[in-house]
Tab-separated table of C-alpha atoms in Angstrom:
chain	number	residue	atom	x	y	z
A	938	MET	CA	9.796	-6.191	14.785
A	939	VAL	CA	8.115	-3.712	17.129
A	940	LEU	CA	5.575	-4.570	19.815
A	941	ILE	CA	2.290	-2.666	19.440
A	942	PRO	CA	0.262	-2.655	22.674
A	943	GLY	CA	-3.304	-3.724	22.124
A	944	GLY	CA	-6.209	-1.458	22.987
A	945	THR	CA	-9.181	0.489	21.699
A	946	PHE	CA	-8.743	3.395	19.283
A	947	ARG	CA	-10.749	5.552	16.892
A	948	MET	CA	-10.322	4.169	13.383
A	949	GLY	CA	-11.037	6.123	10.204
A	950	SER	CA	-11.688	9.787	9.481
A	951	ASP	CA	-14.716	11.952	8.670
A	952	LYS	CA	-12.632	14.837	7.266
A	953	HIS	CA	-11.318	13.581	3.936
A	954	TYR	CA	-12.420	10.845	1.528
A	955	PRO	CA	-15.821	9.154	2.035
A	956	GLU	CA	-14.415	5.635	2.219
A	957	GLU	CA	-12.489	6.567	5.390
A	958	GLY	CA	-15.653	7.156	7.413
A	959	PRO	CA	-17.346	6.939	9.663
A	960	VAL	CA	-14.914	7.213	12.557
A	961	HIS	CA	-15.561	4.249	14.819
A	962	ARG	CA	-13.964	2.526	17.786
A	963	VAL	CA	-12.251	-0.839	17.399
A	964	THR	CA	-10.209	-3.001	19.754
A	965	VAL	CA	-7.035	-4.760	18.635
A	966	ASP	CA	-4.967	-7.319	20.541
A	967	THR	CA	-1.236	-6.809	21.092
A	968	PHE	CA	0.891	-7.737	18.069
A	969	LEU	CA	4.338	-7.333	16.542
A	970	ILE	CA	4.896	-5.478	13.272
A	971	ASP	CA	7.937	-5.127	11.030
A	972	ARG	CA	9.946	-2.002	11.767
A	973	THR	CA	10.118	-1.235	8.025
A	974	PRO	CA	8.459	-2.392	4.815
A	975	VAL	CA	9.993	-5.547	3.355
A	976	THR	CA	13.045	-4.514	1.354
A	977	ASN	CA	14.497	-5.719	-1.927
A	978	ARG	CA	17.271	-7.403	0.027
A	979	GLN	CA	14.795	-9.341	2.162
A	980	PHE	CA	12.622	-10.300	-0.780
A	981	LYS	CA	15.710	-11.420	-2.670
A	982	ASP	CA	16.526	-13.820	0.188
A	983	PHE	CA	12.975	-15.179	0.041
A	984	VAL	CA	13.133	-15.800	-3.714
A	985	LYS	CA	16.553	-17.424	-3.413
A	986	ALA	CA	15.295	-19.771	-0.676
A	987	THR	CA	11.991	-20.715	-2.289
A	988	GLY	CA	12.271	-20.102	-6.026
A	989	HIS	CA	9.110	-18.002	-5.830
A	990	VAL	CA	8.013	-16.444	-9.129
A	991	THR	CA	5.977	-13.267	-8.686
A	992	PHE	CA	2.673	-12.516	-10.349
A	993	ALA	CA	4.289	-9.861	-12.562
A	994	GLU	CA	6.687	-12.451	-13.998
A	995	ILE	CA	3.943	-14.825	-15.193
A	996	PRO	CA	2.055	-14.238	-18.467
A	997	PRO	CA	-1.695	-13.863	-17.800
A	998	ASP	CA	-4.043	-16.760	-18.539
A	999	PRO	CA	-6.417	-15.700	-21.376
A	1000	LYS	CA	-9.300	-17.460	-19.581
A	1001	ASP	CA	-9.027	-14.941	-16.748
A	1002	TYR	CA	-9.341	-11.951	-19.079
A	1003	PRO	CA	-12.122	-12.607	-21.597
A	1004	GLY	CA	-12.112	-10.216	-24.496
A	1005	ALA	CA	-8.471	-9.238	-24.070
A	1006	MET	CA	-6.364	-9.092	-27.230
A	1007	PRO	CA	-3.834	-11.990	-27.254
A	1008	HIS	CA	-0.928	-9.679	-28.051
A	1009	MET	CA	-1.682	-7.700	-24.869
A	1010	LEU	CA	-1.357	-10.702	-22.555
A	1011	TYR	CA	2.254	-10.632	-21.470
A	1012	ALA	CA	4.131	-10.659	-18.180
A	1013	GLY	CA	4.572	-7.186	-16.765
A	1014	SER	CA	3.417	-4.687	-14.200
A	1015	LEU	CA	2.129	-1.126	-13.841
A	1016	VAL	CA	4.874	1.520	-13.836
A	1017	PHE	CA	4.426	5.206	-13.083
A	1018	SER	CA	5.250	7.143	-16.253
A	1019	PRO	CA	4.967	10.904	-15.637
A	1020	PRO	CA	3.630	12.909	-18.582
A	1021	ASP	CA	5.188	16.239	-19.527
A	1022	TYR	CA	1.821	17.874	-20.248
A	1023	GLN	CA	-1.366	18.748	-18.372
A	1024	VAL	CA	-3.684	15.744	-17.951
A	1025	ASP	CA	-7.173	14.911	-16.752
A	1026	LEU	CA	-6.711	13.739	-13.160
A	1027	ARG	CA	-9.781	11.516	-13.517
A	1028	ASN	CA	-7.905	9.296	-15.996
A	1029	TRP	CA	-5.136	7.391	-14.216
A	1030	GLY	CA	-4.161	5.800	-17.512
A	1031	GLU	CA	-2.466	9.101	-18.349
A	1032	TRP	CA	0.410	8.279	-15.985
A	1033	TRP	CA	0.349	4.503	-15.526
A	1034	THR	CA	1.803	2.142	-18.135
A	1035	PHE	CA	1.517	-1.648	-18.095
A	1036	LEU	CA	5.108	-2.322	-18.994
A	1037	LYS	CA	6.349	-5.629	-20.348
A	1038	GLY	CA	9.261	-6.916	-18.272
A	1039	ALA	CA	8.576	-4.727	-15.241
A	1040	ASP	CA	8.812	-6.711	-12.008
A	1041	TRP	CA	10.430	-6.531	-8.574
A	1042	ARG	CA	13.915	-6.975	-10.057
A	1043	HIS	CA	13.213	-4.411	-12.781
A	1044	PRO	CA	11.054	-1.759	-11.088
A	1045	TYR	CA	10.995	0.711	-14.013
A	1046	GLY	CA	11.087	-1.766	-16.901
A	1047	PRO	CA	13.409	-4.467	-18.304
A	1048	LYS	CA	16.414	-2.158	-18.578
A	1049	SER	CA	16.238	-1.109	-14.905
A	1050	ASN	CA	17.567	-2.982	-11.889
A	1051	ILE	CA	17.757	-2.906	-8.083
A	1052	TYR	CA	21.558	-3.053	-7.747
A	1053	ASN	CA	21.650	0.056	-5.561
A	1054	LEU	CA	18.194	-0.357	-4.034
A	1055	ASP	CA	18.723	-3.135	-1.477
A	1056	ASN	CA	17.353	-0.971	1.333
A	1057	HIS	CA	14.375	0.300	-0.655
A	1058	PRO	CA	10.961	-1.339	-0.303
A	1059	VAL	CA	10.253	-4.160	-2.728
A	1060	VAL	CA	7.540	-3.234	-5.249
A	1061	HIS	CA	5.629	-4.981	-8.044
A	1062	VAL	CA	4.331	-7.552	-5.562
A	1063	SER	CA	0.730	-8.741	-5.765
A	1064	PHE	CA	-1.246	-9.713	-2.677
A	1065	ALA	CA	-0.364	-13.383	-3.232
A	1066	ASP	CA	3.349	-12.534	-3.460
A	1067	ALA	CA	3.218	-10.586	-0.196
A	1068	LEU	CA	1.317	-13.367	1.557
A	1069	ALA	CA	3.757	-16.001	0.296
A	1070	TYR	CA	6.672	-14.029	1.742
A	1071	ALA	CA	4.874	-13.549	5.061
A	1072	ARG	CA	4.176	-17.262	5.435
A	1073	TRP	CA	7.752	-18.145	4.530
A	1074	ALA	CA	8.918	-15.759	7.246
A	1075	GLY	CA	6.545	-17.307	9.810
A	1076	LYS	CA	4.424	-14.154	9.862
A	1077	ASP	CA	1.211	-12.772	8.373
A	1078	LEU	CA	0.015	-9.590	6.700
A	1079	PRO	CA	-1.687	-7.037	8.957
A	1080	THR	CA	-5.395	-6.392	9.098
A	1081	GLU	CA	-6.468	-2.861	8.270
A	1082	ALA	CA	-7.154	-2.174	11.957
A	1083	GLU	CA	-3.743	-3.480	13.034
A	1084	TRP	CA	-2.001	-1.466	10.347
A	1085	GLU	CA	-3.817	1.752	11.232
A	1086	LEU	CA	-3.194	1.368	14.969
A	1087	ALA	CA	0.532	0.925	14.326
A	1088	ALA	CA	0.645	3.835	11.871
A	1089	ARG	CA	-0.861	6.238	14.406
A	1090	GLY	CA	2.202	5.804	16.606
A	1091	GLY	CA	0.187	6.212	19.804
A	1092	LEU	CA	-1.476	9.450	18.607
A	1093	ASP	CA	-5.137	8.456	18.625
A	1094	GLY	CA	-7.109	10.859	16.445
A	1095	ALA	CA	-4.139	12.792	15.038
A	1096	GLU	CA	-4.271	13.774	11.379
A	1097	TYR	CA	-0.884	12.317	10.505
A	1098	GLY	CA	1.329	9.617	11.964
A	1099	TRP	CA	3.451	12.301	13.646
A	1100	GLY	CA	0.810	14.869	14.684
A	1101	ASP	CA	-1.608	17.354	13.159
A	1102	GLU	CA	0.828	19.356	11.001
A	1103	PHE	CA	1.930	17.888	7.676
A	1104	ALA	CA	5.458	19.328	7.635
A	1105	PRO	CA	6.264	20.716	11.100
A	1106	GLY	CA	8.894	23.427	10.860
A	1107	GLY	CA	8.943	22.912	7.110
A	1108	LYS	CA	10.509	19.449	7.502
A	1109	HIS	CA	9.046	16.584	5.509
A	1110	GLN	CA	8.168	13.544	7.612
A	1111	ALA	CA	7.555	11.074	4.784
A	1112	ASN	CA	8.281	10.444	1.115
A	1113	THR	CA	5.364	12.062	-0.721
A	1114	TRP	CA	4.897	14.189	-3.856
A	1115	GLN	CA	5.651	17.901	-3.932
A	1116	GLY	CA	4.526	19.804	-7.010
A	1117	ASP	CA	1.753	19.532	-9.582
A	1118	PHE	CA	1.026	15.792	-9.872
A	1119	PRO	CA	1.671	13.946	-12.156
A	1120	ARG	CA	3.821	16.142	-14.392
A	1121	GLN	CA	5.874	18.199	-11.911
A	1122	ASN	CA	7.885	16.550	-9.164
A	1123	LEU	CA	9.882	19.064	-7.135
A	1124	SER	CA	11.406	16.314	-4.918
A	1125	GLU	CA	11.663	18.727	-1.992
A	1126	ASP	CA	11.800	15.753	0.387
A	1127	GLY	CA	14.919	14.515	-1.395
A	1128	TYR	CA	13.406	11.659	-3.388
A	1129	GLU	CA	11.849	11.407	-6.841
A	1130	ARG	CA	10.760	7.786	-6.493
A	1131	THR	CA	11.120	5.337	-3.598
A	1132	SER	CA	13.473	6.050	-0.708
A	1133	PRO	CA	15.465	3.856	1.695
A	1134	VAL	CA	13.092	2.476	4.325
A	1135	THR	CA	14.781	4.340	7.191
A	1136	ALA	CA	15.259	7.664	5.377
A	1137	PHE	CA	12.624	9.392	7.526
A	1138	ALA	CA	12.198	9.468	11.301
A	1139	PRO	CA	10.157	6.679	12.908
A	1140	ASN	CA	6.762	7.288	14.475
A	1141	GLY	CA	5.999	7.124	18.191
A	1142	TYR	CA	6.195	3.334	18.181
A	1143	GLY	CA	9.591	3.344	16.478
A	1144	ILE	CA	8.240	2.224	13.101
A	1145	HIS	CA	9.533	3.623	9.811
A	1146	ASP	CA	7.701	4.367	6.566
A	1147	MET	CA	4.122	3.664	7.618
A	1148	ILE	CA	3.218	6.806	5.697
A	1149	GLY	CA	4.420	7.542	2.169
A	1150	ASN	CA	7.092	5.790	0.112
A	1151	VAL	CA	4.923	2.781	-0.884
A	1152	TRP	CA	1.371	1.679	-0.227
A	1153	GLU	CA	1.127	-1.500	1.861
A	1154	TRP	CA	-1.132	-4.530	1.512
A	1155	THR	CA	-3.509	-5.570	4.296
A	1156	THR	CA	-5.592	-8.742	4.563
A	1157	ASP	CA	-8.976	-6.984	4.617
A	1158	TRP	CA	-11.362	-7.054	1.672
A	1159	TYR	CA	-12.184	-3.520	0.569
A	1160	THR	CA	-15.511	-1.964	1.550
A	1161	GLN	CA	-16.998	1.331	0.362
A	1162	LYS	CA	-17.006	2.637	3.940
A	1163	HIS	CA	-16.543	1.520	7.537
A	1164	ASP	CA	-19.359	0.221	9.707
A	1165	ALA	CA	-20.815	2.800	12.077
A	1166	ASP	CA	-19.684	3.047	15.681
A	1167	ALA	CA	-21.006	0.458	18.118
A	1168	PRO	CA	-23.809	1.918	20.278
A	1169	LYS	CA	-22.423	0.388	23.464
A	1170	ALA	CA	-18.901	-0.170	24.779
A	1171	CYS	CA	-19.590	-3.889	25.085
A	1172	CYS	CA	-20.195	-4.091	21.318
A	1173	ILE	CA	-16.930	-2.532	20.072
A	1174	PRO	CA	-15.530	-4.819	17.328
A	1175	LYS	CA	-12.479	-6.775	18.434
A	1176	ASN	CA	-9.804	-7.598	15.875
A	1177	PRO	CA	-12.097	-6.748	12.916
A	1178	ARG	CA	-11.311	-8.414	9.607
A	1179	GLY	CA	-13.084	-6.241	7.036
A	1180	GLY	CA	-16.005	-7.048	4.761
A	1181	ALA	CA	-16.957	-9.871	2.406
A	1182	GLU	CA	-14.898	-10.772	-0.670
A	1183	THR	CA	-17.870	-10.354	-3.001
A	1184	ALA	CA	-18.492	-6.839	-1.686
A	1185	SER	CA	-14.969	-5.835	-2.721
A	1186	TYR	CA	-15.633	-6.087	-6.467
A	1187	ASP	CA	-15.380	-2.780	-8.321
A	1188	PRO	CA	-18.962	-1.551	-8.951
A	1189	ARG	CA	-17.707	0.491	-11.902
A	1190	GLN	CA	-16.774	-2.756	-13.693
A	1191	PRO	CA	-19.700	-5.112	-13.023
A	1192	LYS	CA	-18.527	-7.733	-15.542
A	1193	ILE	CA	-15.143	-8.128	-13.843
A	1194	LYS	CA	-15.239	-10.140	-10.626
A	1195	ILE	CA	-11.728	-9.544	-9.315
A	1196	PRO	CA	-11.661	-9.029	-5.523
A	1197	ARG	CA	-9.854	-6.082	-4.004
A	1198	LYS	CA	-7.901	-5.717	-0.762
A	1199	VAL	CA	-7.356	-2.593	1.327
A	1200	ILE	CA	-3.980	-0.919	0.922
A	1201	LYS	CA	-2.820	1.706	3.403
A	1202	GLY	CA	-0.340	4.516	3.926
A	1203	GLY	CA	-0.138	6.326	0.620
A	1204	SER	CA	3.061	6.499	-1.427
A	1205	HIS	CA	5.659	8.780	-2.958
A	1206	LEU	CA	2.999	9.591	-5.591
A	1207	CYS	CA	0.480	11.066	-3.134
A	1208	ALA	CA	0.134	14.800	-3.705
A	1209	PRO	CA	-1.999	17.627	-2.282
A	1210	ASN	CA	-3.627	18.221	-5.696
A	1211	TYR	CA	-4.490	14.562	-6.330
A	1212	CYS	CA	-4.238	11.980	-3.538
A	1213	ARG	CA	-4.073	13.242	0.046
A	1214	ARG	CA	-3.802	9.719	1.401
A	1215	TYR	CA	-0.557	10.158	3.343
A	1216	ARG	CA	-2.461	9.629	6.613
A	1217	PRO	CA	-3.124	6.616	8.891
A	1218	ALA	CA	-6.895	6.740	8.261
A	1219	ALA	CA	-6.557	6.798	4.480
A	1220	ARG	CA	-7.381	3.655	2.551
A	1221	HIS	CA	-7.608	2.542	-1.033
A	1222	ALA	CA	-8.714	-0.523	-3.007
A	1223	GLU	CA	-6.210	-2.668	-4.898
A	1224	ALA	CA	-7.148	-5.674	-7.036
A	1225	VAL	CA	-5.430	-8.861	-5.913
A	1226	ASP	CA	-4.236	-9.534	-9.476
A	1227	THR	CA	-2.401	-6.201	-9.668
A	1228	SER	CA	1.174	-5.153	-8.976
A	1229	THR	CA	2.615	-1.677	-9.355
A	1230	SER	CA	5.764	0.368	-8.849
A	1231	HIS	CA	4.363	2.004	-5.687
A	1232	VAL	CA	2.870	-0.866	-3.639
A	1233	GLY	CA	4.804	-2.988	-1.131
A	1234	PHE	CA	4.075	-4.562	2.247
A	1235	ARG	CA	5.200	-5.390	5.777
A	1236	CYS	CA	4.366	-8.275	8.094
A	1237	VAL	CA	2.977	-8.912	11.578
A	1238	LYS	CA	3.011	-11.573	14.271
A	1239	ARG	CA	0.086	-11.750	16.659
A	1240	GLU	CA	0.487	-12.272	20.374
A	1241	ARG	CA	-1.825	-15.291	20.364
A	1242	GLU	CA	0.339	-16.877	17.665
A	1243	LEU	CA	3.478	-16.479	19.791
A	1244	LEU	CA	2.100	-18.360	22.803
C-alpha cells in the first residue's frame, strides 16, 4: 500500500460532465491505498480462503425484479460486446450483453478463463463482493474524496493524473480506447481489453492504474452533483462521505429503487467520442446489484484505523 498525505484539495471539475461540478474544497485525513487494483490472483486467494460466491454467480431472486420474465433470471454479468456497425451512442444496450455464465473466473463468458490474467484486475465484482474482499483483507473501500485525492498524484487541479496533456509526447499514460467507440478499437496503447495492473507508469504517489483499465468502486452513494464550495475555510468538509442512499436512485427509472454507488477512474472502454472519464474528477453511477467486465476495485486503510 502507499501512504497518501492528508490535506485539502480541489475536488471535481467544471470543464466536462455536469455531475463532476462544482469544484469545491475538501479535506481528507492521511490514509493508505493499494498500489494497484485488486488482481485476479488476489481475489482467487480470497475466494479460496472464504468460499465467497460472487453476485454474478448467483441466480437473481424473482422478488427483486418484478415483471421480469422467468427465463431471463439466470446467473451472469454484463460483458462488453463490440458491434461491427454504426450504433446510437445513447443506447448502451448496443454494446453490452448480459451473458449467462460470465463472472470473475470467466470474464468474457463461460468459455473464457483467467489462466493468463493473474496480474490483471479482477472484474465482474459487485459492490458487495468488493466490500467482502476489503473486510477479509482488514481494509475498506475508499470514499470518493480519498480516491480522487490519490488519483491526482499530488497534482491539485491538473486535468489528468499525470498532468494537463492526455498523451505527452504521444505516449499513452493509461489503458483507454483509441478509435471510434464502440465498433473500432485501434489498441494504440497496446491493449484491446484489460491490461496488467503495472503496465503503465505510476502517478506522483507511486500508484498504478488509477486512471483507465477498469472503473473502481467507492463507498459513496451517487449524487447528481457535488455540494458547492464552503463559504469559509472553517467550513470545508472533512472526510466527506457522499449523499443519501435514497438520493442515489436512478430518476430515469422511478419504479426501480436500486441504490447506486460512485465509481471512479474510467476504463479501457473510455473514448474521446463517447466517455471522456479518464480523469481523476470524473465520476459515474453504478447500481450495487450490477457487475460488469470493466469494473474492479482497490482498498484503503485509514490512519485512525491503524492507531
